Tab-separated table of C-alpha atoms and ligand atoms in Angstrom:
chain	number	residue	atom	x	y	z
A	1	SER	CA	45.875	179.758	71.101
A	2	ALA	CA	42.350	181.315	71.266
A	3	LYS	CA	41.701	183.716	68.476
A	4	ARG	CA	39.071	186.400	68.828
A	5	ASP	CA	36.534	186.980	66.286
A	6	LYS	CA	34.946	190.567	65.403
A	7	THR	CA	32.558	190.369	67.826
A	8	HIS	CA	35.159	189.461	70.599
A	9	PHE	CA	33.828	186.146	71.369
A	10	THR	CA	36.520	183.695	71.949
A	11	VAL	CA	36.754	181.210	69.443
A	12	TYR	CA	38.433	177.892	70.174
A	13	THR	CA	39.744	175.799	67.627
A	14	HIS	CA	40.538	172.283	67.460
A	15	GLN	CA	44.230	172.855	67.915
A	16	ASP	CA	43.301	174.451	71.349
A	17	ASP	CA	41.534	171.394	72.438
A	18	LEU	CA	44.433	169.312	71.445
A	19	GLU	CA	46.960	171.342	73.344
A	20	ARG	CA	44.387	171.507	76.517
A	21	ARG	CA	43.968	167.745	76.346
A	22	GLN	CA	47.730	167.134	75.817
A	23	GLN	CA	48.519	169.347	78.952
A	24	LEU	CA	46.124	167.853	80.861
A	25	ARG	CA	47.664	164.121	80.031
A	26	LEU	CA	51.048	165.688	80.849
A	27	ALA	CA	50.003	166.879	84.340
A	28	GLN	CA	48.159	163.653	84.963
A	29	ASP	CA	51.679	161.972	84.221
A	30	LEU	CA	53.924	164.110	86.367
A	31	PRO	CA	53.498	162.685	89.922
A	32	ASP	CA	54.716	159.398	88.340
A	33	ALA	CA	57.450	161.117	86.621
A	34	VAL	CA	59.161	162.006	89.730
A	35	LYS	CA	58.545	158.414	91.050
A	36	ASN	CA	59.749	156.631	87.977
A	37	ASN	CA	62.937	158.434	87.513
A	38	GLN	CA	61.805	160.271	84.456
A	39	LEU	CA	63.248	163.707	85.702
A	40	VAL	CA	66.900	164.468	84.808
A	41	LEU	CA	69.094	167.401	85.847
A	42	ASN	CA	71.271	169.406	83.765
A	43	TYR	CA	74.070	171.561	85.225
A	44	GLN	CA	75.280	174.789	83.858
A	45	PRO	CA	78.531	176.197	85.570
A	46	ILE	CA	78.370	179.608	87.148
A	47	VAL	CA	81.779	181.567	86.548
A	48	ARG	CA	83.252	184.235	88.498
A	49	ILE	CA	84.430	186.888	86.033
A	50	SER	CA	87.592	188.362	88.007
A	51	ASP	CA	89.648	185.048	88.026
A	52	GLN	CA	87.279	182.655	85.511
A	53	GLN	CA	86.797	180.434	88.437
A	54	VAL	CA	83.803	178.031	88.302
A	55	ILE	CA	82.069	178.749	91.699
A	56	GLY	CA	78.698	176.917	91.037
A	57	VAL	CA	76.264	175.456	89.215
A	58	GLU	CA	72.840	175.956	88.533
A	59	ALA	CA	70.496	172.651	88.666
A	60	LEU	CA	67.992	172.809	85.416
A	61	VAL	CA	65.253	170.242	85.494
A	62	ARG	CA	64.145	168.207	82.221
A	63	TRP	CA	61.691	165.407	81.867
A	64	GLN	CA	62.457	162.440	79.647
A	65	HIS	CA	58.747	161.568	78.922
A	66	PRO	CA	58.339	157.863	77.719
A	67	LYS	CA	56.338	158.783	74.756
A	68	GLN	CA	56.867	162.703	74.077
A	69	GLY	CA	60.673	162.536	74.567
A	70	LEU	CA	62.653	165.290	76.384
A	71	ILE	CA	60.447	168.170	77.631
A	72	PHE	CA	61.771	171.575	78.697
A	73	PRO	CA	60.623	173.055	82.360
A	74	ASP	CA	58.726	175.917	80.888
A	75	SER	CA	56.298	173.379	79.738
A	76	PHE	CA	55.632	171.439	82.827
A	77	ILE	CA	56.775	173.398	85.717
A	78	PRO	CA	53.498	175.550	85.319
A	79	LEU	CA	51.643	172.257	85.102
A	80	ALA	CA	53.435	170.795	88.410
A	81	GLU	CA	52.502	174.157	90.036
A	82	GLY	CA	48.825	173.621	89.052
A	83	SER	CA	48.560	170.141	89.725
A	84	GLY	CA	50.067	170.075	93.460
A	85	SER	CA	53.426	168.035	92.078
A	86	ILE	CA	55.410	170.881	92.600
A	87	ASP	CA	56.400	170.161	96.241
A	88	ALA	CA	57.628	166.468	95.325
A	89	LEU	CA	59.388	167.829	92.225
A	90	THR	CA	61.405	170.488	94.264
A	91	GLU	CA	62.218	167.854	96.912
A	92	TRP	CA	63.553	165.396	94.380
A	93	VAL	CA	65.524	168.354	92.875
A	94	LEU	CA	66.948	169.470	96.254
A	95	GLU	CA	67.657	165.836	97.099
A	96	GLN	CA	69.812	165.251	93.959
A	97	THR	CA	71.354	168.656	93.937
A	98	ILE	CA	72.650	168.458	97.540
A	99	ILE	CA	74.007	164.723	97.052
A	100	GLN	CA	75.735	165.811	93.919
A	101	GLY	CA	77.325	168.796	95.891
A	102	SER	CA	78.376	166.803	98.240
A	103	SER	CA	80.143	164.041	96.157
A	104	TRP	CA	81.796	166.887	94.271
A	105	LEU	CA	82.967	168.574	97.570
A	106	ALA	CA	84.276	164.963	98.540
A	107	GLN	CA	86.138	164.707	95.485
A	108	GLY	CA	87.811	168.167	96.228
A	109	THR	CA	85.329	170.527	93.983
A	110	ARG	CA	83.791	173.302	96.005
A	111	LEU	CA	81.041	174.310	93.910
A	112	SER	CA	77.752	175.957	95.219
A	113	VAL	CA	74.660	174.313	93.840
A	114	SER	CA	71.739	176.403	92.786
A	115	VAL	CA	68.083	175.262	92.701
A	116	ASN	CA	65.180	176.977	91.496
A	117	ILE	CA	62.182	177.632	93.775
A	118	SER	CA	58.736	177.976	92.582
A	119	ALA	CA	56.693	180.468	94.377
A	120	LEU	CA	54.322	178.292	95.693
A	121	ILE	CA	56.981	176.996	98.092
A	122	LEU	CA	57.178	180.281	99.727
A	123	HIS	CA	53.870	179.252	100.931
A	124	ASN	CA	54.704	176.060	102.639
A	125	PRO	CA	55.881	176.614	106.358
A	126	ALA	CA	57.581	172.905	105.995
A	127	PHE	CA	60.095	173.885	103.513
A	128	PRO	CA	62.552	175.151	105.752
A	129	ASP	CA	62.681	171.927	107.990
A	130	MET	CA	62.754	169.713	104.749
A	131	VAL	CA	65.994	171.605	103.426
A	132	ALA	CA	67.466	171.388	106.992
A	133	LYS	CA	67.191	167.630	107.039
A	134	LYS	CA	68.489	166.943	103.611
A	135	LEU	CA	71.569	169.250	104.734
A	136	GLU	CA	71.972	167.380	108.081
A	137	LYS	CA	71.782	164.034	106.493
A	138	THR	CA	74.299	164.697	103.758
A	139	GLY	CA	76.570	167.053	105.542
A	140	PHE	CA	76.434	169.409	102.803
A	141	PRO	CA	77.464	173.013	104.328
A	142	ALA	CA	74.077	175.264	103.968
A	143	GLY	CA	76.344	178.098	102.597
A	144	LEU	CA	76.865	176.058	99.440
A	145	LEU	CA	73.216	175.867	98.613
A	146	LYS	CA	71.395	178.509	96.903
A	147	LEU	CA	68.140	178.898	96.357
A	148	GLU	CA	66.774	180.864	93.185
A	149	ILE	CA	63.544	182.736	93.783
A	150	THR	CA	61.677	184.813	91.230
A	151	GLU	CA	60.492	188.106	92.371
A	152	SER	CA	56.697	187.355	91.949
A	153	ALA	CA	57.169	184.453	94.598
A	154	ILE	CA	57.759	187.272	97.100
A	155	ILE	CA	55.103	189.596	96.222
A	156	SER	CA	51.958	187.470	96.514
A	157	ASP	CA	52.124	186.785	100.152
A	158	VAL	CA	54.953	188.820	101.572
A	159	SER	CA	54.649	188.094	105.333
A	160	ARG	CA	54.676	184.439	104.747
A	161	ALA	CA	57.624	184.411	102.270
A	162	THR	CA	59.328	186.888	104.402
A	163	GLU	CA	59.144	184.494	107.444
A	164	ILE	CA	60.046	181.499	105.297
A	165	VAL	CA	62.922	183.338	103.520
A	166	THR	CA	64.131	184.575	106.941
A	167	ARG	CA	64.331	181.185	108.219
A	168	LEU	CA	66.130	179.596	105.499
A	169	HIS	CA	68.993	182.566	105.873
A	170	GLU	CA	69.186	181.955	109.779
A	171	MET	CA	70.050	178.395	108.575
A	172	GLY	CA	72.825	179.490	106.446
A	173	VAL	CA	71.282	179.054	102.966
A	174	ARG	CA	72.133	181.572	100.465
A	175	LEU	CA	69.204	183.356	98.333
A	176	SER	CA	69.199	184.722	95.256
A	177	ILE	CA	66.414	186.589	93.358
A	178	ASP	CA	65.947	185.179	89.915
A	179	ASP	CA	64.887	187.091	86.856
A	180	PHE	CA	65.760	190.325	88.515
A	181	GLY	CA	64.389	193.320	86.371
A	182	THR	CA	61.410	191.469	84.867
A	183	GLY	CA	59.307	191.774	88.051
A	184	TYR	CA	57.810	194.295	90.411
A	185	THR	CA	60.147	194.021	93.353
A	186	SER	CA	59.488	197.070	95.320
A	187	LEU	CA	63.215	198.343	96.457
A	188	ALA	CA	61.733	198.337	100.059
A	189	TYR	CA	61.345	194.614	100.230
A	190	LEU	CA	64.948	194.282	98.744
A	191	ARG	CA	66.330	195.785	101.776
A	192	LYS	CA	64.114	194.078	104.306
A	193	LEU	CA	64.730	190.539	102.927
A	194	PRO	CA	67.775	188.697	103.512
A	195	PHE	CA	68.728	188.215	99.973
A	196	ASP	CA	72.640	187.750	99.063
A	197	GLU	CA	72.536	187.915	95.190
A	198	ILE	CA	70.561	189.236	92.178
A	199	LYS	CA	70.503	187.368	88.690
A	200	ILE	CA	70.273	189.723	86.140
A	201	ASP	CA	67.491	188.443	83.877
A	202	LYS	CA	69.046	187.140	80.502
A	203	SER	CA	66.564	189.521	78.605
A	204	PHE	CA	68.784	192.520	79.439
A	205	VAL	CA	72.031	190.597	79.234
A	206	LEU	CA	71.665	188.907	75.551
A	207	ASN	CA	71.868	192.153	73.446
A	208	MET	CA	73.713	194.429	75.678
A	209	THR	CA	76.832	194.636	73.237
A	210	GLN	CA	74.298	195.987	70.680
A	211	VAL	CA	71.413	197.517	72.395
A	212	ALA	CA	72.495	200.637	74.314
A	213	ASP	CA	69.611	200.806	76.483
A	214	ASP	CA	69.830	197.119	77.449
A	215	GLU	CA	73.593	198.195	78.711
A	216	VAL	CA	72.177	200.966	80.585
A	217	ILE	CA	69.587	198.737	82.308
A	218	VAL	CA	72.446	196.165	83.303
A	219	ARG	CA	74.702	199.012	84.442
A	220	THR	CA	71.834	200.625	86.394
A	221	LEU	CA	70.848	197.060	87.988
A	222	LEU	CA	74.522	196.593	88.926
A	223	ASP	CA	74.932	199.818	90.727
A	224	LEU	CA	71.800	199.248	92.598
A	225	ALA	CA	73.036	195.849	93.606
A	226	LYS	CA	76.313	197.204	94.636
A	227	SER	CA	74.659	199.646	96.872
A	228	LEU	CA	72.549	197.293	98.408
A	229	GLY	CA	75.563	194.993	99.093
A	230	LEU	CA	74.259	192.051	96.884
A	231	SER	CA	76.249	190.406	94.444
A	232	VAL	CA	75.207	190.029	91.064
A	233	VAL	CA	74.826	187.467	88.235
A	234	ALA	CA	74.638	188.231	84.866
A	235	GLU	CA	72.582	185.304	83.052
A	236	GLY	CA	72.393	184.929	79.097
A	237	VAL	CA	76.119	185.467	78.607
A	238	GLU	CA	76.510	184.171	75.000
A	239	ASP	CA	79.442	185.540	73.536
A	240	ALA	CA	82.972	187.108	74.486
A	241	ARG	CA	82.135	190.783	73.929
A	242	THR	CA	79.410	190.582	76.589
A	243	TRP	CA	81.826	188.864	78.868
A	244	LYS	CA	84.410	191.920	78.226
A	245	VAL	CA	81.659	194.423	78.943
A	246	LEU	CA	80.511	192.799	82.205
A	247	GLU	CA	84.055	192.677	83.263
A	248	ALA	CA	84.641	196.355	82.471
A	249	LEU	CA	81.429	197.230	84.637
A	250	ASP	CA	82.770	194.991	87.637
A	251	CYS	CA	80.103	192.400	87.339
A	252	ASP	CA	80.798	189.649	89.749
A	253	VAL	CA	79.632	186.439	88.098
A	254	ALA	CA	78.419	185.089	84.496
A	255	GLN	CA	76.467	182.339	83.123
A	256	GLY	CA	75.749	181.626	79.882
A	257	TYR	CA	76.088	179.502	76.715
A	258	PHE	CA	79.500	181.236	76.257
A	259	MET	CA	80.849	179.075	78.758
A	260	SER	CA	78.512	176.107	78.616
A	261	ARG	CA	75.226	175.193	78.124
A	262	PRO	CA	73.465	173.309	80.660
A	263	ILE	CA	74.693	169.858	80.367
A	264	ASP	CA	74.012	166.418	82.192
A	265	LEU	CA	76.139	165.164	84.803
A	266	GLU	CA	78.586	163.147	82.862
A	267	ALA	CA	79.180	165.850	80.388
A	268	PHE	CA	79.499	168.687	83.211
A	269	ASN	CA	82.101	166.419	84.976
A	270	SER	CA	84.155	166.114	81.941
A	271	TRP	CA	83.765	169.770	81.168
A	272	ILE	CA	85.055	170.978	84.562
A	273	ILE	CA	88.371	169.154	84.313
A	274	THR	CA	89.032	170.748	80.881
A	275	GLN	CA	88.708	174.303	82.252
A	276	PRO	CA	91.711	176.245	82.668
A	277	TRP	CA	90.485	177.798	85.696
B	1	C2E	P1	65.803	180.074	84.766
B	1	C2E	O1	65.814	180.059	86.324
B	1	C2E	O2	65.938	181.763	84.386
B	1	C2E	O3	67.147	179.503	84.164
B	1	C2E	C1	67.570	180.067	83.096
B	1	C2E	C2	67.360	179.413	81.580
B	1	C2E	O4	67.923	180.217	80.560
B	1	C2E	C3	67.478	178.070	81.531
B	1	C2E	O5	66.434	177.467	80.418
B	1	C2E	C4	68.795	178.040	80.697
B	1	C2E	O6	69.052	176.993	79.981
B	1	C2E	C5	68.709	179.370	79.922
B	1	C2E	N1	69.986	179.800	79.303
B	1	C2E	C6	71.008	179.750	80.228
B	1	C2E	N2	72.134	180.613	79.484
B	1	C2E	C7	71.585	180.927	78.569
B	1	C2E	C8	72.201	181.695	77.696
B	1	C2E	O7	73.413	182.033	77.399
B	1	C2E	N3	71.181	182.217	76.439
B	1	C2E	C9	69.992	181.868	76.463
B	1	C2E	N4	69.097	182.289	75.448
B	1	C2E	N5	69.403	181.289	77.488
B	1	C2E	C10	70.247	180.669	78.335
B	1	C2E	P2	65.585	176.136	81.089
B	1	C2E	O8	66.654	175.196	81.736
B	1	C2E	O9	64.848	175.639	79.596
B	1	C2E	O10	64.922	176.497	82.235
B	1	C2E	C11	63.890	177.559	81.904
B	1	C2E	C12	63.181	177.671	83.495
B	1	C2E	O11	62.375	176.790	83.970
B	1	C2E	C13	64.086	178.311	84.469
B	1	C2E	O12	64.761	179.792	84.036
B	1	C2E	C14	63.162	178.139	85.796
B	1	C2E	O13	62.563	179.222	85.980
B	1	C2E	C15	62.721	176.960	85.412
B	1	C2E	N6	63.232	175.552	86.051
B	1	C2E	C16	64.332	174.934	85.715
B	1	C2E	N7	64.584	173.746	86.359
B	1	C2E	C17	63.400	174.203	87.584
B	1	C2E	C18	63.366	173.439	88.630
B	1	C2E	O14	64.031	172.490	89.442
B	1	C2E	N8	62.309	173.813	89.702
B	1	C2E	C19	61.643	174.994	89.306
B	1	C2E	N9	60.422	175.254	90.038
B	1	C2E	N10	61.843	175.586	88.125
B	1	C2E	C20	62.793	175.230	87.223
B	2	CA	CA1	67.233	179.974	87.839
B	3	CA	CA1	66.886	183.725	85.403
B	4	CA	CA1	63.080	182.319	83.975
């Protein structure tokens, strides 16, 4: 990180140089990572609170780097966005999750699959057709595919984003606003755009049983979503107490370490058969 001296010049340390060079190298490695199968998906269950039914999974990408080991998305998604690899990465994630969702369905396990969509994708007019092709190829129902979009994605180019989001909605794909409460969504967009669901950001949920203000925020976001006819996922549910409070507040769906951390496919497939629900 850059340190400032007393005269407000920015002083870069040797550490910054190292970090920057490492980031540059990672960004250069990314296109090959997709081609060489170094990306891995973990799955985290999404559970309906009323009957404890597992109704879906969120796919979360990791990078098994040959030299640097396992890298988490917060360290390379921004690089992918900055270096133009995000389209290929997103296409890979979609391909894998739609195939996986189809395979679960064929085995009689009906799960919706959620994929995180970077802001930049909402500037790509070819995106909806790409999604449509993948759905057609597998026969996976559009209604079981959920795209999670952060608020900032919508703000940066409203009219273009509206067009793309509307197209996806017409195809029957479900749309979810991720990290809800942390951005600057004007409530007018919420009404105008065809979203089905909001995900309350985990920063409000993590401590809601101890911090009264956080509980008030969660309750307010729930009320808002309900009056707009949107369903609600609370993310970051780490313990039974939080689950109980959310249940009392009539929250629809929960996701978090309390049920399961994101785990690889094999682990997920064994996890789900052990569930009482
Ligand atoms: P996100 O979409 O908000 O995903 C939820 C993050 O919270 C995940 O971190 C997950 O592991 C973590 N999490 C889940 N439950 C709990 C909990 O109970 N407590 C706590 N403390 N954390 C919990 P992860 O997997 O490191 O992903 C970080 C972010 O990277 C995601 O945040 C998402 O924005 C982005 N991301 C992940 N996969 C993709 C992808 O395929 N494409 C794009 N564009 N972004 C992705
Ligand atoms: Ca997400
Ligand atoms: Ca989130
Ligand atoms: Ca996030």
